[in-house]
mmCIF file of N, CA and C in Angstrom:
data_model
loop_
_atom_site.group_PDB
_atom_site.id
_atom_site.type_symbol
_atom_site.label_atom_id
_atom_site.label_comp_id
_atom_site.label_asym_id
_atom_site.label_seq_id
_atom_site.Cartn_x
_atom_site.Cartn_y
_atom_site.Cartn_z
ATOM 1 N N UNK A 193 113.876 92.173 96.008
ATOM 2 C CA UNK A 193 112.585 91.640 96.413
ATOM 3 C C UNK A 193 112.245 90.417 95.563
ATOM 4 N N UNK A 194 111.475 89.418 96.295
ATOM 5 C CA UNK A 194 111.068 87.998 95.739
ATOM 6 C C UNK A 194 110.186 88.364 94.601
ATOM 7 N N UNK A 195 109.710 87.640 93.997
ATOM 8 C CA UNK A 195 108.497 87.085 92.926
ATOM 9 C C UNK A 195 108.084 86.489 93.644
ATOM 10 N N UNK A 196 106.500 86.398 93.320
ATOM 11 C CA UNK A 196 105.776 85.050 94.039
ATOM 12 C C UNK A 196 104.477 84.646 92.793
ATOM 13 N N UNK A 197 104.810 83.216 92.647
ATOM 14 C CA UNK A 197 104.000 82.591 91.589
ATOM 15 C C UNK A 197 102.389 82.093 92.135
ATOM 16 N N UNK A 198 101.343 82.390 91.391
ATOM 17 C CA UNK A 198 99.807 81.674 91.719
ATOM 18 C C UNK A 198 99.675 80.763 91.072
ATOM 19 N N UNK A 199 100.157 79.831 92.016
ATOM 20 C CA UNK A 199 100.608 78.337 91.604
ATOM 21 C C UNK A 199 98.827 77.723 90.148
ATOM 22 N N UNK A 200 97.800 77.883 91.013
ATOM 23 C CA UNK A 200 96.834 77.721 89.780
ATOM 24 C C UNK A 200 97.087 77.783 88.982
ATOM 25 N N UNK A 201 96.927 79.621 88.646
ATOM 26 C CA UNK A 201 97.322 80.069 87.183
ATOM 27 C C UNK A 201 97.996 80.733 86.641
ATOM 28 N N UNK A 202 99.099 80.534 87.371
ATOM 29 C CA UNK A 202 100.237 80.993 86.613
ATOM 30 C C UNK A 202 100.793 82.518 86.399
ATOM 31 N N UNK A 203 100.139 83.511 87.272
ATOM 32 C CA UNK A 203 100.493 85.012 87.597
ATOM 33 C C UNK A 203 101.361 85.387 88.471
ATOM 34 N N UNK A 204 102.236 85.852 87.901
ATOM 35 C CA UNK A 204 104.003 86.461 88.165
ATOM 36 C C UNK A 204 103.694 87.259 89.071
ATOM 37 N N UNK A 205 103.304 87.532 90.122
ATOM 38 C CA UNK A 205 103.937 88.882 90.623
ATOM 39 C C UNK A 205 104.771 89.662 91.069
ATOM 40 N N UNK A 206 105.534 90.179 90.262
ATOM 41 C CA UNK A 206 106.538 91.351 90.513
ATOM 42 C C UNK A 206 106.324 92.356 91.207
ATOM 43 N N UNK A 207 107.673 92.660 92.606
ATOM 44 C CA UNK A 207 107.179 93.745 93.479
ATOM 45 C C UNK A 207 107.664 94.919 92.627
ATOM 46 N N UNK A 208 108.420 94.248 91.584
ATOM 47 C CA UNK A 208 108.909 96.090 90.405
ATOM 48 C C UNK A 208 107.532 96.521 89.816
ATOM 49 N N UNK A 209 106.831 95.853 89.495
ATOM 50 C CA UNK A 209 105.881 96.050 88.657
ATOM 51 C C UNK A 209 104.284 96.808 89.424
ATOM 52 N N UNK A 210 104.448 95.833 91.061
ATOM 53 C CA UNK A 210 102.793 95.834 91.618
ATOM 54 C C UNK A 210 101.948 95.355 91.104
ATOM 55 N N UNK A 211 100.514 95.768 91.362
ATOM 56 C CA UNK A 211 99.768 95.168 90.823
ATOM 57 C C UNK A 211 98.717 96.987 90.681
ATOM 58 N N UNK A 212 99.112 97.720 89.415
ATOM 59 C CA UNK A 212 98.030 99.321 90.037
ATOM 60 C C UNK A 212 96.715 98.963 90.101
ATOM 61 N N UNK A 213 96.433 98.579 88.817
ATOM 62 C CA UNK A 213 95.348 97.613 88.791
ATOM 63 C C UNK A 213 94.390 96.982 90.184
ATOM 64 N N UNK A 214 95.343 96.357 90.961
ATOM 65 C CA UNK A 214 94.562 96.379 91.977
ATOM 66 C C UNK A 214 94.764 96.817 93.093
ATOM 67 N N UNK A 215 95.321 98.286 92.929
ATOM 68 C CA UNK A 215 96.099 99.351 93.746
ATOM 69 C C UNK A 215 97.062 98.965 94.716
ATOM 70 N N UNK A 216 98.015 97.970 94.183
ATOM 71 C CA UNK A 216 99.435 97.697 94.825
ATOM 72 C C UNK A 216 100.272 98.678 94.048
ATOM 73 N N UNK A 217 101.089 99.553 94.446
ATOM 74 C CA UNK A 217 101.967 100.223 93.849
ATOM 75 C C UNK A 217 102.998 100.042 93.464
ATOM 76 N N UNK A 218 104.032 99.875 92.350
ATOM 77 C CA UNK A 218 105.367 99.613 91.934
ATOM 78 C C UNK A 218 106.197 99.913 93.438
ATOM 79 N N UNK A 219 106.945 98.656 93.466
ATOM 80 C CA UNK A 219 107.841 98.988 94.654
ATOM 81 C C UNK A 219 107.468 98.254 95.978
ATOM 82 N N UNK A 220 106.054 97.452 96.013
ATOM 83 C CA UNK A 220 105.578 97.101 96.749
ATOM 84 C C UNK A 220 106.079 95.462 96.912
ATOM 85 N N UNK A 221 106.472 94.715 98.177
ATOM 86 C CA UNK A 221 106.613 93.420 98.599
ATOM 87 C C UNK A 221 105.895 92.445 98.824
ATOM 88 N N UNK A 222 106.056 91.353 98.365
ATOM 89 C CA UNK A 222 104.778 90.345 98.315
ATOM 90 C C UNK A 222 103.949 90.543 99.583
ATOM 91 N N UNK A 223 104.797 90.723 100.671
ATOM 92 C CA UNK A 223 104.896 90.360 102.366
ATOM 93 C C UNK A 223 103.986 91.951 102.729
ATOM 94 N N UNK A 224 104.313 92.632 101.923
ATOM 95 C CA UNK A 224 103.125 94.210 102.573
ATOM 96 C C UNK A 224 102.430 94.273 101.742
ATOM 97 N N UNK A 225 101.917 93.371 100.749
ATOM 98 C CA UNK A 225 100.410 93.822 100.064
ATOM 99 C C UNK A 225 99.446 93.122 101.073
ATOM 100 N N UNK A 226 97.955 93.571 101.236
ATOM 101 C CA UNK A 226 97.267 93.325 102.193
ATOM 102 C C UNK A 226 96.770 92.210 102.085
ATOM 103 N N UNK A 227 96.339 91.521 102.620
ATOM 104 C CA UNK A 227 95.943 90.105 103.065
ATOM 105 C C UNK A 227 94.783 89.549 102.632
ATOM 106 N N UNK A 228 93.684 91.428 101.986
ATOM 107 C CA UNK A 228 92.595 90.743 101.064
ATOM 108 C C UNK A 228 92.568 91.081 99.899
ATOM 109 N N UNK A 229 94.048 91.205 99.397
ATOM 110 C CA UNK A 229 94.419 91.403 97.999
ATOM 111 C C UNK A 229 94.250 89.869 97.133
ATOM 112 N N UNK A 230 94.165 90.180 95.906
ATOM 113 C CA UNK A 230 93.087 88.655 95.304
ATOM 114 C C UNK A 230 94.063 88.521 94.065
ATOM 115 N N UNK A 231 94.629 87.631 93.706
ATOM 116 C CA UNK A 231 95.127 87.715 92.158
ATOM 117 C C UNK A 231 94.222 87.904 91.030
ATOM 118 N N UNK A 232 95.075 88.869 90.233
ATOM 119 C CA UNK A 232 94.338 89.540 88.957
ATOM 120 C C UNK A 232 93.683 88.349 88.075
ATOM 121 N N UNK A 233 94.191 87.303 88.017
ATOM 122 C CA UNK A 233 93.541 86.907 87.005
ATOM 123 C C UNK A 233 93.234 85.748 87.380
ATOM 124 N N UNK A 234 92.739 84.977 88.678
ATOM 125 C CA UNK A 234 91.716 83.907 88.869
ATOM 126 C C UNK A 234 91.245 84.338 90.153
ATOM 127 N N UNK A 235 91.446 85.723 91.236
ATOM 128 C CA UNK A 235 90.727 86.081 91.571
ATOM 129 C C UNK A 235 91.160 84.976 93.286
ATOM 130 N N UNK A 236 92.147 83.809 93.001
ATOM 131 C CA UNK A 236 92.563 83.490 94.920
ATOM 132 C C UNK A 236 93.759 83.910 95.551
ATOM 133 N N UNK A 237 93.421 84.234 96.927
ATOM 134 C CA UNK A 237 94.194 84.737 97.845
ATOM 135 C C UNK A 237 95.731 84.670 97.865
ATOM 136 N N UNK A 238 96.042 85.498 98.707
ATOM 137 C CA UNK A 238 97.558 85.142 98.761
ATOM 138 C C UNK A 238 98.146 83.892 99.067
ATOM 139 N N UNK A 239 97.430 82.803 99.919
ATOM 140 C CA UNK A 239 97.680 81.696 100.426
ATOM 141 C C UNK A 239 98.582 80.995 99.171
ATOM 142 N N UNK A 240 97.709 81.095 98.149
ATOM 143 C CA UNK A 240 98.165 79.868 96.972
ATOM 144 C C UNK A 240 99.240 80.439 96.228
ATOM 145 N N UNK A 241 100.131 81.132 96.811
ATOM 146 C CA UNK A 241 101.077 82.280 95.621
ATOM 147 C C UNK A 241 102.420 81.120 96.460
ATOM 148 N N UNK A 242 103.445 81.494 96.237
ATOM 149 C CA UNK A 242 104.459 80.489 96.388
ATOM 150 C C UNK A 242 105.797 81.282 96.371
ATOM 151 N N UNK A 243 107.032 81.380 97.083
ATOM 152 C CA UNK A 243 108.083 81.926 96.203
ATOM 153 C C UNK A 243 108.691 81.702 95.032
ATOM 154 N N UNK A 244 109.247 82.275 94.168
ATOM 155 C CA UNK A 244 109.761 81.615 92.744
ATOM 156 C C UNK A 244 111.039 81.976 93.082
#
């Protein structure tokens, strides 16, 4: 599974990792977290995330 970078600020997301925090579960794909899932730490959409 990909990484996908929040080009802003700079938050990794790993589908090994998830996000529990904001109840994505380890194991989860950039492509099936839901669509009004927000990055942890500036809070914009999936739009601005990127593949790495």
């Amino acid at each position: 599974m990909d990484k996908y970078l929040c080009e802003p600020c700079g938050y990794e997301y790993d589908p090994e990792v998830g996000d529990p925090d904001g109840g994505i579960a380890p194991g989860t794909a950039f492509e099936d977290i839901p669509d009004d899932w927000v990055c942890p730490i500036c809070g914009l959409g999936k739009d601005v995330f990127v593949k790495m």
